[in-house]
């Protein structure tokens, strides 16, 4: 992952260095020096905080849970990013995810920097009381480095509004008498959270797909048809309907994106497969997503795993092996589970024409290069899944003013922001040979570089 980060930074900076219109004041050896500084700044996190959370368990023993807070870059504003609760969390991963947050915020013009946290545990193995103690300990250990104008955590995989409420309460206790609503985002509405925050990532993922492959293409069909860009031909082929879609992951992102697709009347498509940590469900004429969401909501978030459960919930589906989803013969793959799901081992078997990254980093660098070379359009994480942090920003603003928006207003602002980003990006993407991911990185790095240059940090 570290190499991937460095490659991304080097390639984006290389493209910008060659672009004579970018920072034209910088010439000759000054230009070389500035780009060397930029590369060092962007490929290294500002700070890595690490600690062991010592927490007593219900049975009287004491665990020591490794935990991290990485602050990658704050050129654009306070550090911002989720706290992941997962047993595979490690320092390299958190560093890379913090870097992606820096780029994601820069890409979408969100006035935050990039950060990320991680707690190495499987939350399913702990009681609610223990999770509460762990969450509060995390805040106590990192109390000095977080805060509404310093570093604002949010939910990530394995955490949600419950944990954010607990953490905000602990922050409030420690920093009594100071503003606290902006210390965490992704809180419950009762505790100062924003309407629409929970659904924001999934809705944004589906909107990105719909806007790119429907609205934008319909408006630019003629131009795209005459373009010799290989991605233009791939994009046009996706307009041949009906389309089939498979969704990996049925959590907060996958289930909401699937429901948006199910309810969308603009595009003739059906979701033929969904998977979670246990199982894949398949129905060639389309799955009943609302019924699956209903089932998951009363079964600890899990999809049905037996024919009896399917029958009881009146869901028509075939039970298949979870891992076969990514190589299914579908037009669109929406990845909303873990990272590294498409890799060297399975990339040659991927048959989808479009991959939408709802999760962070679900495609490895090798797979990304291979599939892009073969005309597959990969809608990258930092473009597609930014809905969460965009609405986190709205939540932070609302908390500062203690004035709250309606759900409609939140969605309108979310969609407007994502559309603005795509309207800047897509004409450039279809007009040059870089992949959509490379275009996103170049765009984000150029915004960061301009700010760093103007702040006098590139000597
Ligand atoms: N964890 C989410 C992400 O990866 C949201 C971050 C936030 O809202 O700060 O984008």
Tab-separated table of C-alpha atoms in Angstrom, residues 84-303:
chain	number	residue	atom	x	y	z
A	84	UNK	CA	-12.130	1.856	11.852
A	85	UNK	CA	-12.955	-0.959	14.278
A	86	UNK	CA	-11.594	-4.106	12.639
A	87	UNK	CA	-9.266	-6.950	13.565
A	88	UNK	CA	-7.045	-6.450	10.484
A	89	UNK	CA	-6.307	-2.764	11.184
A	90	UNK	CA	-2.572	-1.971	11.050
A	91	UNK	CA	-0.423	1.122	10.858
A	92	UNK	CA	0.282	0.942	7.112
A	93	UNK	CA	-3.392	0.603	6.342
A	94	UNK	CA	-4.387	3.564	8.520
A	95	UNK	CA	-1.638	5.691	6.960
A	96	UNK	CA	-2.855	4.858	3.484
A	97	UNK	CA	-6.485	5.521	4.385
A	98	UNK	CA	-5.512	8.876	5.922
A	99	UNK	CA	-3.723	9.763	2.680
A	100	UNK	CA	-6.868	8.871	0.716
A	101	UNK	CA	-8.853	11.207	3.004
A	102	UNK	CA	-6.478	14.085	2.182
A	103	UNK	CA	-7.055	13.455	-1.516
A	104	UNK	CA	-10.807	12.866	-1.151
A	105	UNK	CA	-11.336	16.179	0.622
A	106	UNK	CA	-9.122	18.033	-1.845
A	107	UNK	CA	-10.948	16.487	-4.801
A	108	UNK	CA	-14.385	17.533	-3.575
A	109	UNK	CA	-13.331	20.912	-2.224
A	110	UNK	CA	-14.196	19.960	1.371
A	111	UNK	CA	-12.231	22.317	3.675
A	112	UNK	CA	-10.635	19.520	5.694
A	113	UNK	CA	-7.326	17.714	5.675
A	114	UNK	CA	-6.889	13.961	5.862
A	115	UNK	CA	-6.746	11.701	8.894
A	116	UNK	CA	-7.807	8.222	9.922
A	117	UNK	CA	-8.066	6.154	13.065
A	118	UNK	CA	-8.081	2.471	13.744
A	119	UNK	CA	-8.748	0.134	16.646
A	120	UNK	CA	-7.518	-3.439	16.236
A	121	UNK	CA	-10.480	-5.555	17.331
A	122	UNK	CA	-13.459	-7.452	16.060
A	123	UNK	CA	-16.386	-5.506	17.533
A	124	UNK	CA	-18.600	-8.597	17.330
A	125	UNK	CA	-16.470	-10.202	20.045
A	126	UNK	CA	-17.153	-7.503	22.652
A	127	UNK	CA	-20.197	-6.616	24.734
A	128	UNK	CA	-21.822	-3.186	24.396
A	129	UNK	CA	-20.398	-2.219	27.785
A	130	UNK	CA	-16.889	-3.219	26.698
A	131	UNK	CA	-17.203	-1.338	23.385
A	132	UNK	CA	-18.342	1.728	25.280
A	133	UNK	CA	-15.270	1.524	27.532
A	134	UNK	CA	-12.958	1.018	24.525
A	135	UNK	CA	-14.471	3.973	22.639
A	136	UNK	CA	-14.156	6.277	25.649
A	137	UNK	CA	-10.575	5.127	26.283
A	138	UNK	CA	-9.693	5.948	22.680
A	139	UNK	CA	-10.849	9.526	23.217
A	140	UNK	CA	-8.975	9.797	26.517
A	141	UNK	CA	-5.731	8.557	24.969
A	142	UNK	CA	-5.950	10.860	21.955
A	143	UNK	CA	-7.718	13.760	23.725
A	144	UNK	CA	-4.959	16.281	23.108
A	145	UNK	CA	-4.659	15.736	19.385
A	146	UNK	CA	-8.338	15.705	18.365
A	147	UNK	CA	-10.960	18.482	18.489
A	148	UNK	CA	-13.359	20.507	16.305
A	149	UNK	CA	-10.566	22.621	14.814
A	150	UNK	CA	-7.771	20.057	14.986
A	151	UNK	CA	-8.862	16.601	13.962
A	152	UNK	CA	-12.449	15.418	13.628
A	153	UNK	CA	-13.078	11.666	13.632
A	154	UNK	CA	-16.162	9.973	12.151
A	155	UNK	CA	-17.452	6.422	11.700
A	156	UNK	CA	-15.721	3.957	9.430
A	157	UNK	CA	-15.925	0.200	9.024
A	158	UNK	CA	-17.142	-1.387	12.274
A	159	UNK	CA	-18.183	1.890	13.925
A	160	UNK	CA	-21.319	4.002	13.675
A	161	UNK	CA	-23.369	6.690	15.350
A	162	UNK	CA	-23.469	4.838	18.676
A	163	UNK	CA	-19.670	4.978	18.991
A	164	UNK	CA	-19.579	8.629	17.828
A	165	UNK	CA	-22.141	9.580	20.502
A	166	UNK	CA	-20.068	7.873	23.195
A	167	UNK	CA	-16.869	9.463	21.953
A	168	UNK	CA	-18.349	12.946	21.738
A	169	UNK	CA	-19.666	12.598	25.307
A	170	UNK	CA	-16.185	11.648	26.515
A	171	UNK	CA	-14.619	14.546	24.612
A	172	UNK	CA	-17.150	16.904	26.195
A	173	UNK	CA	-16.282	15.611	29.655
A	174	UNK	CA	-12.525	16.036	29.146
A	175	UNK	CA	-12.736	19.454	27.469
A	176	UNK	CA	-15.540	20.783	29.603
A	177	UNK	CA	-16.646	24.330	28.783
A	178	UNK	CA	-15.407	24.258	25.170
A	179	UNK	CA	-17.434	23.631	21.976
A	180	UNK	CA	-17.857	19.925	21.455
A	181	UNK	CA	-20.523	19.317	18.774
A	182	UNK	CA	-17.886	19.546	16.039
A	183	UNK	CA	-15.493	17.110	17.736
A	184	UNK	CA	-17.016	14.054	16.021
A	185	UNK	CA	-19.288	13.657	13.000
A	186	UNK	CA	-21.587	10.781	12.157
A	187	UNK	CA	-23.356	11.216	15.513
A	188	UNK	CA	-27.008	10.364	16.022
A	189	UNK	CA	-29.476	13.121	15.143
A	190	UNK	CA	-30.494	13.263	18.817
A	191	UNK	CA	-26.894	14.121	19.719
A	192	UNK	CA	-26.325	16.849	17.128
A	193	UNK	CA	-25.795	14.639	14.077
A	194	UNK	CA	-27.088	15.540	10.637
A	195	UNK	CA	-30.178	14.168	8.986
A	196	UNK	CA	-29.071	12.058	6.049
A	197	UNK	CA	-25.516	11.379	7.313
A	198	UNK	CA	-26.089	7.644	7.740
A	199	UNK	CA	-27.258	7.208	4.136
A	200	UNK	CA	-24.872	9.794	2.665
A	201	UNK	CA	-22.059	7.498	1.503
A	202	UNK	CA	-24.350	4.936	-0.162
A	203	UNK	CA	-26.487	7.612	-1.792
A	204	UNK	CA	-23.403	9.415	-3.058
A	205	UNK	CA	-21.972	6.186	-4.484
A	206	UNK	CA	-25.115	5.507	-6.468
A	207	UNK	CA	-25.443	9.133	-7.561
A	208	UNK	CA	-21.865	9.083	-8.900
A	209	UNK	CA	-22.673	5.997	-10.965
A	210	UNK	CA	-25.964	7.387	-12.233
A	211	UNK	CA	-24.592	10.818	-13.087
A	212	UNK	CA	-21.596	9.454	-14.956
A	213	UNK	CA	-23.313	6.686	-16.876
A	214	UNK	CA	-26.628	8.357	-17.473
A	215	UNK	CA	-26.871	12.139	-17.102
A	216	UNK	CA	-23.368	13.022	-18.294
A	217	UNK	CA	-23.305	10.525	-21.144
A	218	UNK	CA	-26.760	11.463	-22.388
A	219	UNK	CA	-25.735	15.132	-22.443
A	220	UNK	CA	-22.433	14.424	-24.220
A	221	UNK	CA	-23.273	11.470	-26.431
A	222	UNK	CA	-22.203	13.060	-29.717
A	223	UNK	CA	-18.914	14.319	-28.431
A	224	UNK	CA	-18.154	10.945	-26.845
A	225	UNK	CA	-19.054	9.059	-30.028
A	226	UNK	CA	-16.410	10.956	-32.006
A	227	UNK	CA	-13.727	10.773	-29.300
A	228	UNK	CA	-10.871	8.308	-29.793
A	229	UNK	CA	-10.449	7.933	-26.030
A	230	UNK	CA	-10.809	4.208	-25.182
A	231	UNK	CA	-12.877	5.012	-22.075
A	232	UNK	CA	-15.422	6.922	-24.177
A	233	UNK	CA	-16.243	3.746	-26.119
A	234	UNK	CA	-16.513	1.758	-22.856
A	235	UNK	CA	-18.782	4.400	-21.353
A	236	UNK	CA	-21.060	4.387	-24.383
A	237	UNK	CA	-21.325	0.602	-24.261
A	238	UNK	CA	-22.772	0.921	-20.752
A	239	UNK	CA	-25.682	2.877	-22.173
A	240	UNK	CA	-26.978	-0.276	-23.847
A	241	UNK	CA	-29.724	-1.308	-21.460
A	242	UNK	CA	-30.862	-3.301	-19.538
A	243	UNK	CA	-27.826	-3.583	-17.259
A	244	UNK	CA	-27.027	-6.075	-14.546
A	245	UNK	CA	-25.370	-5.085	-11.290
A	246	UNK	CA	-23.735	-7.005	-8.447
A	247	UNK	CA	-23.131	-5.416	-5.043
A	248	UNK	CA	-20.375	-6.670	-2.737
A	249	UNK	CA	-21.089	-5.764	0.896
A	250	UNK	CA	-24.492	-5.130	2.417
A	251	UNK	CA	-23.587	-2.746	5.230
A	252	UNK	CA	-24.174	0.964	5.500
A	253	UNK	CA	-22.774	1.655	2.025
A	254	UNK	CA	-23.749	-1.408	-0.040
A	255	UNK	CA	-27.334	-1.715	1.187
A	256	UNK	CA	-28.100	1.996	0.734
A	257	UNK	CA	-26.513	2.117	-2.743
A	258	UNK	CA	-28.427	-1.052	-3.700
A	259	UNK	CA	-31.695	0.497	-2.511
A	260	UNK	CA	-30.998	3.651	-4.523
A	261	UNK	CA	-30.415	1.485	-7.596
A	262	UNK	CA	-33.569	-0.512	-6.886
A	263	UNK	CA	-35.649	2.673	-6.683
A	264	UNK	CA	-34.017	4.474	-9.622
A	265	UNK	CA	-36.360	4.790	-12.597
A	266	UNK	CA	-33.881	6.597	-14.859
A	267	UNK	CA	-31.815	3.521	-15.689
A	268	UNK	CA	-33.096	0.114	-16.754
A	269	UNK	CA	-31.007	-2.152	-14.546
A	270	UNK	CA	-31.431	-4.873	-11.979
A	271	UNK	CA	-29.352	-5.995	-9.039
A	272	UNK	CA	-28.828	-9.663	-9.697
A	273	UNK	CA	-26.410	-10.375	-6.837
A	274	UNK	CA	-25.480	-9.109	-3.393
A	275	UNK	CA	-23.015	-10.526	-0.907
A	276	UNK	CA	-21.922	-10.010	2.690
A	277	UNK	CA	-19.378	-11.657	4.989
A	278	UNK	CA	-21.272	-14.976	4.859
A	279	UNK	CA	-22.990	-15.487	1.564
A	280	UNK	CA	-23.905	-14.373	-1.958
A	281	UNK	CA	-27.526	-14.210	-3.082
A	282	UNK	CA	-28.386	-14.381	-6.767
A	283	UNK	CA	-31.520	-13.860	-8.811
A	284	UNK	CA	-31.174	-13.330	-12.558
A	285	UNK	CA	-34.337	-11.260	-12.767
A	286	UNK	CA	-33.355	-8.988	-9.888
A	287	UNK	CA	-33.317	-9.219	-6.096
A	288	UNK	CA	-35.899	-7.660	-3.820
A	289	UNK	CA	-33.577	-5.199	-2.068
A	290	UNK	CA	-36.133	-3.688	0.384
A	291	UNK	CA	-36.977	-7.208	1.623
A	292	UNK	CA	-33.268	-7.985	2.096
A	293	UNK	CA	-32.744	-4.741	4.013
A	294	UNK	CA	-35.721	-5.592	6.188
A	295	UNK	CA	-34.269	-9.055	6.891
A	296	UNK	CA	-30.783	-7.678	7.677
A	297	UNK	CA	-32.192	-5.060	10.042
A	298	UNK	CA	-33.583	-7.779	12.300
A	299	UNK	CA	-30.659	-10.227	11.907
A	300	UNK	CA	-27.594	-8.321	13.134
A	301	UNK	CA	-27.048	-6.839	9.668
A	302	UNK	CA	-26.591	-10.229	7.963
A	303	UNK	CA	-28.216	-11.491	4.752
